Coordinates of C-alpha atoms in Angstrom, one line a residue:
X26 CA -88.3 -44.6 29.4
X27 CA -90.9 -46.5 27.5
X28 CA -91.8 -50.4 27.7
X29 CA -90.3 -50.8 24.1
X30 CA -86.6 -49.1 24.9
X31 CA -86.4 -50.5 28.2
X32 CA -87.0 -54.1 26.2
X33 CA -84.6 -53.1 24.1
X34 CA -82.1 -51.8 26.4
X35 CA -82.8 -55.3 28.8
X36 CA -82.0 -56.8 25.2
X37 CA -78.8 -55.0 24.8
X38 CA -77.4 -56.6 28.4
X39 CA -79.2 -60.7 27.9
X40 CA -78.2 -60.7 24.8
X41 CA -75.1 -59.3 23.5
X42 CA -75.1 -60.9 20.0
X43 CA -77.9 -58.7 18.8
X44 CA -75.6 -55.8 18.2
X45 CA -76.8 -53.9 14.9
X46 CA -78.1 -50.7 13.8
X47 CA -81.5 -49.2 15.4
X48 CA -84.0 -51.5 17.3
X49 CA -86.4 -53.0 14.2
X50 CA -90.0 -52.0 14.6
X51 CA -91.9 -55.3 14.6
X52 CA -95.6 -53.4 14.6
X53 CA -98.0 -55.8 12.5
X54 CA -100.2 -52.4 11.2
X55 CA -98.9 -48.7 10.1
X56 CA -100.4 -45.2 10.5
X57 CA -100.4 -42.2 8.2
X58 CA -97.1 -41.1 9.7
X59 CA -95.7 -44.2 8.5
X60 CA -96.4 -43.6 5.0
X61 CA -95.4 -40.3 5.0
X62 CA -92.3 -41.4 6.1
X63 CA -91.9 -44.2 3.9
X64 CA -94.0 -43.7 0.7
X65 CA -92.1 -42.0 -2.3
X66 CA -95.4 -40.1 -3.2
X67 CA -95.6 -37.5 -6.1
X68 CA -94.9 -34.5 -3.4
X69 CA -91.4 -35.8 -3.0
X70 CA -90.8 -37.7 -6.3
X71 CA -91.3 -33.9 -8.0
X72 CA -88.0 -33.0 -7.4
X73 CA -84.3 -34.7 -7.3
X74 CA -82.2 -33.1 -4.4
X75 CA -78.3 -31.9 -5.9
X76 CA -76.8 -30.1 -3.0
X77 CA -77.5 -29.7 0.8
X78 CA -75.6 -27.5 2.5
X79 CA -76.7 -27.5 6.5
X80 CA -75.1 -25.1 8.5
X81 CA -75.7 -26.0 12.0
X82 CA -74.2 -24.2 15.5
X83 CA -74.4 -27.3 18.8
X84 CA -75.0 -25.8 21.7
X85 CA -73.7 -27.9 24.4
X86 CA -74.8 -26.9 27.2
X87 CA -78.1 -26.3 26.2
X88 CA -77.7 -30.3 24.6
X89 CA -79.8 -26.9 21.3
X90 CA -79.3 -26.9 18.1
X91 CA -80.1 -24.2 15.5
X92 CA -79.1 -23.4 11.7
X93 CA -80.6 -24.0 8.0
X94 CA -79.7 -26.2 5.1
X95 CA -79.6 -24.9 1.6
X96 CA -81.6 -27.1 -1.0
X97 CA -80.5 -27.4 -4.3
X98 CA -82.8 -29.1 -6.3
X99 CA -84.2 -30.4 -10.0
X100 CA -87.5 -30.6 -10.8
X101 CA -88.3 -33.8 -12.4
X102 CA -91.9 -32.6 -13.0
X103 CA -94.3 -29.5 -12.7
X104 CA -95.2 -28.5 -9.0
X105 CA -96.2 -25.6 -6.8
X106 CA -96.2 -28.1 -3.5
X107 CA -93.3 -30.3 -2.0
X108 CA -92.7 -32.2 0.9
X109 CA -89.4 -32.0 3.0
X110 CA -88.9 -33.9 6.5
X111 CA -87.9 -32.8 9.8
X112 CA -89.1 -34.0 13.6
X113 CA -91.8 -32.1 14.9
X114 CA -89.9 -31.5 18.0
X115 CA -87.8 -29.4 16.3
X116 CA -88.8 -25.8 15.2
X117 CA -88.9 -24.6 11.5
X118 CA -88.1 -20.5 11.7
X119 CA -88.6 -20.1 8.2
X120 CA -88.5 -21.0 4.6
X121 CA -87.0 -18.6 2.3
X122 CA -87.1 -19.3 -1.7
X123 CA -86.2 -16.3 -4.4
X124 CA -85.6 -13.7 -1.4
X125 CA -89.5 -14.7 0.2
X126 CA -90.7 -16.7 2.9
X127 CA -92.7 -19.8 2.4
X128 CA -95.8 -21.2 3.5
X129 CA -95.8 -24.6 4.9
X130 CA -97.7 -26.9 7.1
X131 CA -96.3 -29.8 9.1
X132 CA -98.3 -33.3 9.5
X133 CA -96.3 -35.3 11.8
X134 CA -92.6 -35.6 11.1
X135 CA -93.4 -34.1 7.3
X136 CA -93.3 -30.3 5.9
X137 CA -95.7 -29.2 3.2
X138 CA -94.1 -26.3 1.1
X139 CA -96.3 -24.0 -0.7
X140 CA -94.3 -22.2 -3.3
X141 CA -95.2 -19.2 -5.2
X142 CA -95.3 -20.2 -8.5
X143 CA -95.2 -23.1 -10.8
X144 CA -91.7 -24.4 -10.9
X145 CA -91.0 -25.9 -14.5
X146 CA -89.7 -29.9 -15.2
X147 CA -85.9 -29.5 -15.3
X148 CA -85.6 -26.3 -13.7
X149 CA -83.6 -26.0 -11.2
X150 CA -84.0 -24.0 -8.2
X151 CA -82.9 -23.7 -4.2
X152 CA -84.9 -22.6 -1.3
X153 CA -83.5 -23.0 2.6
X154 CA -84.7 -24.1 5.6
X155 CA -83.9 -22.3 8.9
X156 CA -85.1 -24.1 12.2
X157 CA -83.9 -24.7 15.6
X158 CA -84.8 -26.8 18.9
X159 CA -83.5 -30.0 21.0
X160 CA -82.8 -32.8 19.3
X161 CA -83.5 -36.7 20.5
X162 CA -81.4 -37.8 22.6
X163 CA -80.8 -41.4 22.7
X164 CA -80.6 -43.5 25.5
X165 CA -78.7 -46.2 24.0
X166 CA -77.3 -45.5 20.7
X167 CA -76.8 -46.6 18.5
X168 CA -79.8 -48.4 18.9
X169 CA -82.8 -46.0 19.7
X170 CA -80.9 -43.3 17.4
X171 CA -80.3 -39.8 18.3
X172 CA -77.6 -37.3 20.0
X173 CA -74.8 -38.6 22.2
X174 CA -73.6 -35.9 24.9
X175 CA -71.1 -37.0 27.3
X176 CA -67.4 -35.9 28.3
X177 CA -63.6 -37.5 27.9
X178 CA -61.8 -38.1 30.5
X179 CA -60.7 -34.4 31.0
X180 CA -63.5 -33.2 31.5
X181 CA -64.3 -31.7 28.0
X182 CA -67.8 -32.6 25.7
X183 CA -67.8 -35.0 23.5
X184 CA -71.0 -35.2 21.4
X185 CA -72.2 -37.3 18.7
X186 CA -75.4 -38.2 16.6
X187 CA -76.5 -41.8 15.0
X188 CA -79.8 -41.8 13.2
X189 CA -79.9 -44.9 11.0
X190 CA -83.8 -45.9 11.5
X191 CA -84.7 -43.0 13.8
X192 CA -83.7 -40.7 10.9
X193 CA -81.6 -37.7 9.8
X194 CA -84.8 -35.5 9.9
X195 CA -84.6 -36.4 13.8
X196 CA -81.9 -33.7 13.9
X197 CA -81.9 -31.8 10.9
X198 CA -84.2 -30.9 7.0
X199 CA -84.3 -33.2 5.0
X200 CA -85.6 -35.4 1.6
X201 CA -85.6 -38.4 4.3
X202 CA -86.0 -41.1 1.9
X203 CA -83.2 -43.5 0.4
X204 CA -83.6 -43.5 -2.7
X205 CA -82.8 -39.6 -3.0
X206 CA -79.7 -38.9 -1.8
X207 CA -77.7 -35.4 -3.1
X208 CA -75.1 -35.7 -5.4
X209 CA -72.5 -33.8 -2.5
X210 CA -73.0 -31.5 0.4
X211 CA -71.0 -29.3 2.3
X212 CA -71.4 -29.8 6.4
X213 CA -70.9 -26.7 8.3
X214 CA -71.2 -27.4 12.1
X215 CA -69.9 -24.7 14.5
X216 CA -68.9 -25.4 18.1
X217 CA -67.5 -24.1 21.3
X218 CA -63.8 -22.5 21.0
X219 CA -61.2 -25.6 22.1
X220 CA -63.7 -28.6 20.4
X221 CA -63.1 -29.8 17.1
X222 CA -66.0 -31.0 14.9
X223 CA -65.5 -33.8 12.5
X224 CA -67.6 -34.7 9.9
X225 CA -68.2 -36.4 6.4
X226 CA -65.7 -36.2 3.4
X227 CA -62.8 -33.5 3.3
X228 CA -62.2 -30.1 5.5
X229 CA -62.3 -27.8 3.4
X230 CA -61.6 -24.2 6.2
X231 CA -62.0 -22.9 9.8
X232 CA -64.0 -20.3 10.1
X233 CA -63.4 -18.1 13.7
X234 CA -66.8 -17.0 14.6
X235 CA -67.7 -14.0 16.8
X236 CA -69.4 -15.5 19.5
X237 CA -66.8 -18.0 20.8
X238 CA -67.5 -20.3 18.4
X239 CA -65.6 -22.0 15.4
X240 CA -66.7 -23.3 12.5
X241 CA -65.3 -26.3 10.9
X242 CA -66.9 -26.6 6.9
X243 CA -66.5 -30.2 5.6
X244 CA -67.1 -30.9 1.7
X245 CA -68.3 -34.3 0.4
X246 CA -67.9 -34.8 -2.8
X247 CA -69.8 -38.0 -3.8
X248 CA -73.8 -39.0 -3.4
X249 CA -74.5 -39.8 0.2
X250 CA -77.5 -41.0 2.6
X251 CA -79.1 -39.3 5.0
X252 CA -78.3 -41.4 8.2
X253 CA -74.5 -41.2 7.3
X254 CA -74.4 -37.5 7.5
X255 CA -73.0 -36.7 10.9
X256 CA -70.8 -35.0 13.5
X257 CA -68.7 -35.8 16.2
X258 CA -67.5 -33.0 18.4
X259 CA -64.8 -33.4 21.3
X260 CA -61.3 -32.3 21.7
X261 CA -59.8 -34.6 19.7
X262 CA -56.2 -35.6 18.6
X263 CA -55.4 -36.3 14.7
X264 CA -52.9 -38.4 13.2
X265 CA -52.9 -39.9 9.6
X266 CA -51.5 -42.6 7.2
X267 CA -51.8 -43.7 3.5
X268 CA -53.5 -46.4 1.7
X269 CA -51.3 -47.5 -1.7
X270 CA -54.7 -48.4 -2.5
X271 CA -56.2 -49.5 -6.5
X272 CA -57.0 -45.9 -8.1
X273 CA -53.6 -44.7 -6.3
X274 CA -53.1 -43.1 -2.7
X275 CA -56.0 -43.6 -0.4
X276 CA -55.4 -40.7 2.8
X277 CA -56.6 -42.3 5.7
X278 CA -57.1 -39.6 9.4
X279 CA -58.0 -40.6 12.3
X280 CA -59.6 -38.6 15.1
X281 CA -59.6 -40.1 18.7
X282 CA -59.8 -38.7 22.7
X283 CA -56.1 -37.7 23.6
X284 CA -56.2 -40.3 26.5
X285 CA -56.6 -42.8 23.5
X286 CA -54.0 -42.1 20.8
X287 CA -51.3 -44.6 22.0
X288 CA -54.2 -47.2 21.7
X289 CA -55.6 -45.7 18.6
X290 CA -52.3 -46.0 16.7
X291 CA -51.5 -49.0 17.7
X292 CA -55.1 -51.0 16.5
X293 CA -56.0 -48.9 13.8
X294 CA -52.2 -49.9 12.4
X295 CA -52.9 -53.3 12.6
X296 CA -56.5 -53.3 11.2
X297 CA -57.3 -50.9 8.6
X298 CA -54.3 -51.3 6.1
X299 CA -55.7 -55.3 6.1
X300 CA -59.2 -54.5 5.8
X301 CA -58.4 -52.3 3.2
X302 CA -56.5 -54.4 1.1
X303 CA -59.0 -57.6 1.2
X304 CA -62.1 -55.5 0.8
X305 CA -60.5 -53.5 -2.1
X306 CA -59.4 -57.1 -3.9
X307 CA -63.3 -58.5 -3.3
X308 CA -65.1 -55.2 -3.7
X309 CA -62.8 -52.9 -5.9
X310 CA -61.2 -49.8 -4.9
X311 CA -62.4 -47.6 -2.1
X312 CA -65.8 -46.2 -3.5
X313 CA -64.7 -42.2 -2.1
X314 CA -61.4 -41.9 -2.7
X315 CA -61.6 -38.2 -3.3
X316 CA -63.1 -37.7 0.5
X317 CA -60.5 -39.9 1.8
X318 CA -61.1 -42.6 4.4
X319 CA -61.5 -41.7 8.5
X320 CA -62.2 -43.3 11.8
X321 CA -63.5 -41.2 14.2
X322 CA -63.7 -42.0 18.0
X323 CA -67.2 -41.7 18.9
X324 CA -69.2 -42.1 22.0
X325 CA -71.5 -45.0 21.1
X326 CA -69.9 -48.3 19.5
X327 CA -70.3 -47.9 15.9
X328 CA -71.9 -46.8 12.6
X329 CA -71.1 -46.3 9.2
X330 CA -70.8 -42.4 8.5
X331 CA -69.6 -42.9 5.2
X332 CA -66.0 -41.4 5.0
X333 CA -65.8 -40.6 8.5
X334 CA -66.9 -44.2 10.4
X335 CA -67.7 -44.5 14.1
X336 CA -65.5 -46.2 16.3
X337 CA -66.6 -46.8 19.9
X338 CA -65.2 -50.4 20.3
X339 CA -62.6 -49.9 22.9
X340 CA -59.7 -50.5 21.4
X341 CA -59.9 -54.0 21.4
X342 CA -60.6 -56.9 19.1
X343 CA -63.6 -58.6 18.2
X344 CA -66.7 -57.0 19.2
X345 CA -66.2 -55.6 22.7
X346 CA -63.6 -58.6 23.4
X347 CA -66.2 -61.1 22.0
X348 CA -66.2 -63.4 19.1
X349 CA -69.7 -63.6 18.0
X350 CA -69.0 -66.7 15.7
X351 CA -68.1 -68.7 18.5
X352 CA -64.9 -70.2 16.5
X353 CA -62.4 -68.4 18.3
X354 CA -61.4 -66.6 14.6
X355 CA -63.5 -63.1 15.3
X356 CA -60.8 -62.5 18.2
X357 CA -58.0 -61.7 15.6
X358 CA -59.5 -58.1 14.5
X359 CA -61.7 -55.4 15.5
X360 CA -65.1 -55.9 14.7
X361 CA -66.4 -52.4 14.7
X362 CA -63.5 -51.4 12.3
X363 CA -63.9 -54.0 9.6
X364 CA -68.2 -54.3 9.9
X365 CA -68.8 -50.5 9.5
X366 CA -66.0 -50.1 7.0
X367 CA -67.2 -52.6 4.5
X368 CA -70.5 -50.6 4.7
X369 CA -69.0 -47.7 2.6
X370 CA -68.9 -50.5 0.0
X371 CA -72.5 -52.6 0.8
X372 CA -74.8 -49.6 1.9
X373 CA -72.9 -46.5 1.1
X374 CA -72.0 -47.1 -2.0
X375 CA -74.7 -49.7 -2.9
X376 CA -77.7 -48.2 -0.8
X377 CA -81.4 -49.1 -0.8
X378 CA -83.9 -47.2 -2.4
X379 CA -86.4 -48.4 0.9
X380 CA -85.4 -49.7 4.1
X381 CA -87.6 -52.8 4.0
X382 CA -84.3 -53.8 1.3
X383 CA -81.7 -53.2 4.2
X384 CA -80.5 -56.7 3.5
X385 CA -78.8 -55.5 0.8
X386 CA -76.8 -53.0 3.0
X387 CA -76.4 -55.7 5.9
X388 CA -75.9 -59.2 4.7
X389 CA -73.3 -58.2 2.0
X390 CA -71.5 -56.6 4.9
X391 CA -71.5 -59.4 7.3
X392 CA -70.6 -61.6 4.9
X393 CA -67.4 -59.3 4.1
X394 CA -66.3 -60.2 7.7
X395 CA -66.0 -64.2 6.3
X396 CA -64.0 -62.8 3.5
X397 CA -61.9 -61.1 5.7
X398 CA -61.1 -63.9 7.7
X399 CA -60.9 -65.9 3.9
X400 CA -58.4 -63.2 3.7
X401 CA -56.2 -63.6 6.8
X402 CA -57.0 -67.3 7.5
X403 CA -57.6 -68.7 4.5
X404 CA -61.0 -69.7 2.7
X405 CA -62.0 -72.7 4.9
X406 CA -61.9 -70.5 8.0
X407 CA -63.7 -67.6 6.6
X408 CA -66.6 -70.4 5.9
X409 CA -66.5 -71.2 9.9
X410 CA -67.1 -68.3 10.7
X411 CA -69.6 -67.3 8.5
X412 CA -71.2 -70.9 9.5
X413 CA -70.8 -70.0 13.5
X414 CA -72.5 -67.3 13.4
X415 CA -75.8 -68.9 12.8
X416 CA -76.3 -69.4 16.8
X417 CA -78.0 -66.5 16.3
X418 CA -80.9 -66.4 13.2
X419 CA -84.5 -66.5 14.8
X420 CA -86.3 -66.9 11.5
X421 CA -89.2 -64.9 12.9
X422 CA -90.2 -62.8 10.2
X423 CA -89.0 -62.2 6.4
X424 CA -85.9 -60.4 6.0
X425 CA -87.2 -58.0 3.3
X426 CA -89.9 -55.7 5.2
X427 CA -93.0 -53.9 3.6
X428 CA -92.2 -51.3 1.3
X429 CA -93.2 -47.6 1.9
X430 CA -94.0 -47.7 5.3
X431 CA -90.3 -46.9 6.4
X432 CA -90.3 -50.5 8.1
X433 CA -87.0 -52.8 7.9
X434 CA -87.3 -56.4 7.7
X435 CA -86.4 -59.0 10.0
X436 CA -82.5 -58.4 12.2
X437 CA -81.9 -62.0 10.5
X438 CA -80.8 -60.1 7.2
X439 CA -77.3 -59.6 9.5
X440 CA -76.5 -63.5 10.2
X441 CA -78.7 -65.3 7.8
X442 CA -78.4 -62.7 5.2
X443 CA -74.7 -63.7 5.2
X444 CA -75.3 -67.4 5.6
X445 CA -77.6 -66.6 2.4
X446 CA -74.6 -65.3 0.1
X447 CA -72.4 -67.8 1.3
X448 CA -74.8 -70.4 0.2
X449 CA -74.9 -69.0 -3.3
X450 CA -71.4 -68.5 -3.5
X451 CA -71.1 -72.2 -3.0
X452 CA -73.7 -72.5 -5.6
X453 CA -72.3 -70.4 -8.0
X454 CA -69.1 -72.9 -7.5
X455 CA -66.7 -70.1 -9.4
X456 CA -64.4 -67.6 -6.9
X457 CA -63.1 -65.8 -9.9
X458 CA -67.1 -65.2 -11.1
X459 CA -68.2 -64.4 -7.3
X460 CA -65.5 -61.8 -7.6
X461 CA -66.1 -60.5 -10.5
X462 CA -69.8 -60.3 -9.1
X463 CA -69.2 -58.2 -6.0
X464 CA -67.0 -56.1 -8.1
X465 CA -69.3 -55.5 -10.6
X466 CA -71.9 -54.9 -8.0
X467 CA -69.8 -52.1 -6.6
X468 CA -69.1 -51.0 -9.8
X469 CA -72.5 -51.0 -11.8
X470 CA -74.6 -50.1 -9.3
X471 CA -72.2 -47.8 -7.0
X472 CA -73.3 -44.3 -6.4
X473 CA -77.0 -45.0 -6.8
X474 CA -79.7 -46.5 -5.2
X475 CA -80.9 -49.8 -6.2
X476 CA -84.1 -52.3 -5.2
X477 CA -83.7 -56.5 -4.3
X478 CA -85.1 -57.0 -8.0
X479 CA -82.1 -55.0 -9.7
X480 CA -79.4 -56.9 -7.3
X481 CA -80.8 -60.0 -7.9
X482 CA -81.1 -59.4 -11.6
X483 CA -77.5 -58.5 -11.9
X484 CA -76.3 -61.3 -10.2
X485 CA -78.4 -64.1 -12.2
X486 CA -76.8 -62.2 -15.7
X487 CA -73.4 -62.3 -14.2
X488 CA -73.6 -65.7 -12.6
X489 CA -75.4 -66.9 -15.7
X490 CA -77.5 -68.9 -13.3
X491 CA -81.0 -68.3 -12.1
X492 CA -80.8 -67.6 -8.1
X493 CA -84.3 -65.9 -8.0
X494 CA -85.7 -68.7 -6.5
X495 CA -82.9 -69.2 -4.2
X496 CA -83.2 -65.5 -2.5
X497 CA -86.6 -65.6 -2.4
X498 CA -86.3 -68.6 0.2
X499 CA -84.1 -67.1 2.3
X500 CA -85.7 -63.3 2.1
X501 CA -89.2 -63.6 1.4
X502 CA -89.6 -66.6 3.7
X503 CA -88.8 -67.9 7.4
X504 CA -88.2 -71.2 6.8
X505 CA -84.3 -73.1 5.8
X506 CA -85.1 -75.0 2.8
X507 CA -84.4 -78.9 4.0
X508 CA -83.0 -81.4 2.2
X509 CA -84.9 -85.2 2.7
X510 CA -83.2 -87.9 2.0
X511 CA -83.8 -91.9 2.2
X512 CA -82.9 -95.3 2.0
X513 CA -85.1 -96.6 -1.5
X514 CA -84.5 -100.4 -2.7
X515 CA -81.7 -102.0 -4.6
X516 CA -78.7 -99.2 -2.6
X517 CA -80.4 -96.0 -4.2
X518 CA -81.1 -93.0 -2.1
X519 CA -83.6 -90.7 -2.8
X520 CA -83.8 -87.2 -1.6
X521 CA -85.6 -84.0 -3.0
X522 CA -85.9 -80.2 -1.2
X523 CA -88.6 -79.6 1.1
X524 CA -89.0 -75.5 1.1
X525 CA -91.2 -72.5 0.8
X526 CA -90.6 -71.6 -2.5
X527 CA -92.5 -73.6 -5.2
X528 CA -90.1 -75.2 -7.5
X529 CA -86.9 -74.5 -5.9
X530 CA -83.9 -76.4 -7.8
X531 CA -80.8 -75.4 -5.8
X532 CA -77.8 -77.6 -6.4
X533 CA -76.0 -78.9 -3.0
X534 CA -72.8 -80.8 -2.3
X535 CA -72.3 -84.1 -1.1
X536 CA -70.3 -86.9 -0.4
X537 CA -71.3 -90.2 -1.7
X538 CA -70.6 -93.5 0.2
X539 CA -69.3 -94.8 -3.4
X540 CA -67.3 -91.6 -4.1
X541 CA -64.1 -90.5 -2.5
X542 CA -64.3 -86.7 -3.4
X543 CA -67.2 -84.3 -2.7
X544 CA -69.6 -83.6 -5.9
X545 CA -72.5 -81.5 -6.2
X546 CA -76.3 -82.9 -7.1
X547 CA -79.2 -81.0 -8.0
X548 CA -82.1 -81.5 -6.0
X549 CA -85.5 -80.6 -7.2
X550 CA -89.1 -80.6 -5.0
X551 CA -90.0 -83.5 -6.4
X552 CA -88.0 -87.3 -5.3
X553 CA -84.8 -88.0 -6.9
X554 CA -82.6 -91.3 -6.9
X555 CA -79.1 -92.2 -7.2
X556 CA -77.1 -94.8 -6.4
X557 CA -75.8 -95.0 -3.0
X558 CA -75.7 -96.2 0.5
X559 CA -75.1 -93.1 2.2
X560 CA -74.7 -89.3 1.8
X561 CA -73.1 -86.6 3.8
X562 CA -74.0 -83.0 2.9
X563 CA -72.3 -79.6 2.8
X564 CA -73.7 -77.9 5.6
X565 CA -71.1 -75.5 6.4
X566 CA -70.8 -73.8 2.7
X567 CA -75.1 -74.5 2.7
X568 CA -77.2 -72.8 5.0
X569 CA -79.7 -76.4 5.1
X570 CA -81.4 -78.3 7.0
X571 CA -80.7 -82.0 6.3
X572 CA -83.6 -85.1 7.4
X573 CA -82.6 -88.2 7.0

C-alpha cells in the first residue's frame, strides 16, 4: 500500500465525516498523463461517441476480465487518428474497424488509433475494441476506485466496481472524458452460472452461454457518464414497487443479499417513496424514467450508478448510524439512499463537462439533503442542517479545480458547496423562483453536459439577479466573505463586506435593534451607515463571517 492510500485509508478511520467519492489529488504540478487524461484535444474532440456496447465476461476466480465494446460514433470533423482510453494494465487484443485490424499505440492510460482512411465530418462509423487483463482492485472503495470482490454470507461472490476519479477506462475502453457521454449503451456482462449481474437501465434478455456462464444484457436508454456505468454481481434477491411519480409510473427494483431482504424492504419502504416525492417537487420528475429507478446492494457504501445506485449503508439511517450535521435531524433517513439518489438529478442528469466543475455534481446534491429534511421537517430544519454541517469545511483550496488536467477541486464543494446555494437561496429571497430555478436547471440543461459559466448564467437570467460575484467567492476563493460592522457617532452603525472578490454586493439579513422583524440590507466593500444601536445577522440562512 502506498503513503498516499494508507493516508487516505488512516483518514477514512480519524475522520469519518470525510465520506465522498474518490480521494481528491491535491498535487500542486501535472504530467503529460494528466493532460491526456484531462485535455479535450482535437484527437478526441474529432468525433461524438452515440453508442457503446461493452460486452464483458468476470472471471471471479481469476479476480480477469476480458471482452470488447462496440463504438458507434460521429465524426464532427475530418480525421485518420483518434484517441480512446483504457489503463495500461489492461491488455488491448485488437481493434477491428470495416472487417480490419487497427494500428494503435498506447502512451500512458491513452490509445492512439490509426485508421485506414480519411473518415468524413458527419460520417458515421463503428470500430470495436477487444482487450482483456486484471483490473484495479481497490483497497477502500469507494475511495481509491476500482473492483470489489468479496462474498455474502453464504459463501457465494459478490463483486462490484466504483470508478468515479480513478476512471471507467480503469476497467474497461473508453472516450473517458465528461463532456462526451453516448447517447445509450447496451451493458452485456456474463458471469458464473447461480450469480446474477445487475447493471444500468433496463434488462433487456438472458443469454445461457456454453461455458457455464450467463449473460445478463442491460439497455440504457438515455446519455450517461462513464464512472456510472457499472456492475454488481452476487446472488441476489429481487423485489419491486412503483413510483406514482410526475410523467406517470416510475418502476422502482431493488436487488439485495438474500440474508438482507427483510431489512431491505423494510428501509427502502420507508425511504425511497419520500425521497422521491420531495426531490421530484424541487427537481422535477425523475430524469430516466424509461430505465426505471434501482437500488442495488453493493459491497462498498455508496455511489451514484445512474439508474441502478449503490447501497452499502447497512440498513440503517443516517450515514453508517451517524448524523453528520450534528443536529440530531440526519438520524431520521438513510443517508446513502437519499445522497446518491439526488445525484441522478445533480450529476447524472446535470453532469460536468471537466471534473475541476464537480461542484456542480456535489454541492447541488448535498444541498438536496436540506431540502429533504425542508421536506419532512419543515424549512427551518432543513436550514439546520445544512448550517451543521459546516463543522466540517477546511477552506484549503478553491472548490473549482484546474481544467484539463482531470484534477477536482477542493472536497469543500460537498459542505460548503451546499452552504453556498443555501446562501443564495436566501439571497434570491423567492421559494417559488428557487424552484422554478432547480427545475429549470434539470430541465434546460438535463441530458447534456454543462460548464460553472452556463450554470451560473442560467441562474442570474432566471433569478434576474446577478450572483456571479457571489459564486466566485465561494468557488474561486478560500476565504467566507465577512461582514464588519461598528458603532459610528449619533446611534448609526456602519458595516461593509470584507471578501476576496472585488466589488462584492451581496444582500444579508438582519435584525435591527430599532426593528422588530428581520429585513434585509445590502452591503457593499465600501462603509455603509444606518441608524441603529445594534445588529444581529442571519448566519444560519448566510454562510458569513460576522466582526463586530
Amino acid at each position: 500500500m502506498n503513503i498516499r492510500k494508507l493516508f487516505y485509508l488512516l483518514l477514512f478511520f480519524l475522520l469519518p465525516l470525510s465520506i465522498f467519492s474518490q480521494p481528491l489529488n491535491q498535487k500542486s504540478s501535472f504530467t503529460r498523463a494528466d493532460t491526456l487524461r484531462g485535455m479535450l484535444s482535437t484527437l478526441r474532440s474529432c468525433y461524438d461517441v452515440n453508442f457503446y456496447h461493452l460486452d464483458v465476461k468476470v472471471n471471479i476466480d481469476q479476480k480477469f476480465i476480458a471482452g470488447k465494446n462496440l463504438f458507434k460514433i460521429t465524426a464532427t470533423q475530418e480525421f485518420d487518428k483518434l484517441q480512446i482510453d483504457l489503463f495500461d494494465n489492461l491488455k488491448i487484443e485488437k481493434i477491428t474497424f470495416e472487417d480490419k485490424e487497427l494500428s494503435f499505440k498506447r502512451e500512458y492510460n491513452a490509445v492512439f488509433i490509426g485508421f485506414p482512411r480519411v473518415i468524413k465530418k458527419d460520417e458515421k462509423t463503428n470500430f470495436t475494441v477487444y482487450y482483456s487483463g486484471n483490473p484495479v482492485v481497490a483497497n477502500n472503495a469507494p475511495w481509491d476506485g476500482g473492483f470489489v470482490f468479496t462474498k455474502d454470507k453464504a459463501g457465494k461472490p459478490w463483486v462490484g466496481v466504483a470508478c468515479q476519479g480513478l476512471g471507467a477506462s480503469s476497467w474497461w475502453p473508453t472516450k473517458d472524458h465528461q463532456s462526451d457521454e453516448p447517447d445509450s449503451m447496451l451493458i452485456s456482462i456474463a458471469v458464473p452460472n447461480g450469480l446474477m449481474d445487475v447493471s444500468n437501465g433496463r434488462l433487456r434478455s438472458i443469454e445461457k452461454l456454453d461455458n457455464q456462464y450467463i449473460k445478463y444484457n442491460w439497455f440504457v436508454s438515455n446519455p450517461i457518464n462513464n464512472y456510472d456505468v457499472t456492475l454488481n454481481i452476487a446472488d441476489y434477491a429481487h423485489f419491486n414497487d412503483e413510483f406514482a411519480g410526475e410523467k406517470g409510473k416510475l418502476s422502482l427494483n431493488y436487488f439485495v443479499l438474500k440474508e438482507n431482504l427483510p431489512k431491505a424492504k423494510k428501509q427502502f419502504g420507508e425511504n425511497v417513496k419520500p425521497m422521491l416525492k420531495c426531490f421530484e417537487y424541487w427537481f422535477g420528475p425523475y430524469p430516466f424514467y424509461n430505465d426505471g429507478y434501482k437500488l442495488v446492494e453493493s459491497p462498498y457504501l455508496g455511489m451514484e450508478h445512474q439508474s441502478a445506485v449503490a447501497y452499502g449503508n447497512g440498513y440503517k439511517n443516517g450515514y453508517r448510524g451517524r448524523d453528520l450535521s450534528g443536529t440530531g435531524l440526519g438520524l431520521k433517513w438513510d443517508y446513502i439512499i437519499v445522497h446518491e439518489s439526488g445525484h441522478e438529478w445533480f450529476g447524472n442528469n446535470i453532469t460536468s463537462k471537466d471534473i475541476a466543475d464537480m461542484w456542480i455534481h456535489e454541492a447541488f446534491t448535498m444541498y438536496s439533503e436540506g431540502l429533504f429534511v425542508k421536506c419532512t421537517e419543515g424549512k427551518d430544519a432543513g436550514a439546520r442542517y445544512i448550517a451543521g454541517v459546516r463543522e466540517n469545511i477546511e477552506n484549503d483550496i478553491p472548490i473549482i479545480g484546474p481544467y484539463n488536467v482531470n484534477k477536482e477541486g477542493s472536497g469543500d464543494m460537498y459542505y460548503k458547496g451546499a452552504n453556498m446555494l443555501q446562501t443564495i437561496r436566501s439571497v434570491i429571497d423567492n421559494d417559488e423562483k428557487w424552484r422554478e430555478i432547480l427545475r429549470g436547471l434539470n430541465k434546460d440543461l438535463g441530458l447534456k453536459t454543462t460548464t460553472t459559466e452556463e450554470v451560473i448564467n442560467y441562474m442570474n437570467l432566471k433569478s434576474g439577479k446577478n450572483l456571479t460575484k457571489i459564486f466566485d467567492q465561494y468557488l474561486r476563493y478560500t476565504e467566507i466573505p465577512v461582514l464588519e460592522i461598528k458603532n459610528s457617532k449619533k446611534g448609526l452603525l456602519s458595516y461593509r463586506w470584507k471578501a476576496s472578490v472585488t466589488g462584492l454586493n451581496m444582500p444579508v439579513k438582519v435584525k435591527l435593534s430599532n426593528k422588530k422583524e428581520w429585513e434585509y440590507i445590502n452591503p457593499a466593500t465600501e462603509w455603509k451607515s444606518i441608524k441603529a444601536k445594534s445588529m444581529a445577522v442571519d448566519t444560519i440562512n448566510f454562510y458569513i463571517k460576522t466582526k463586530f
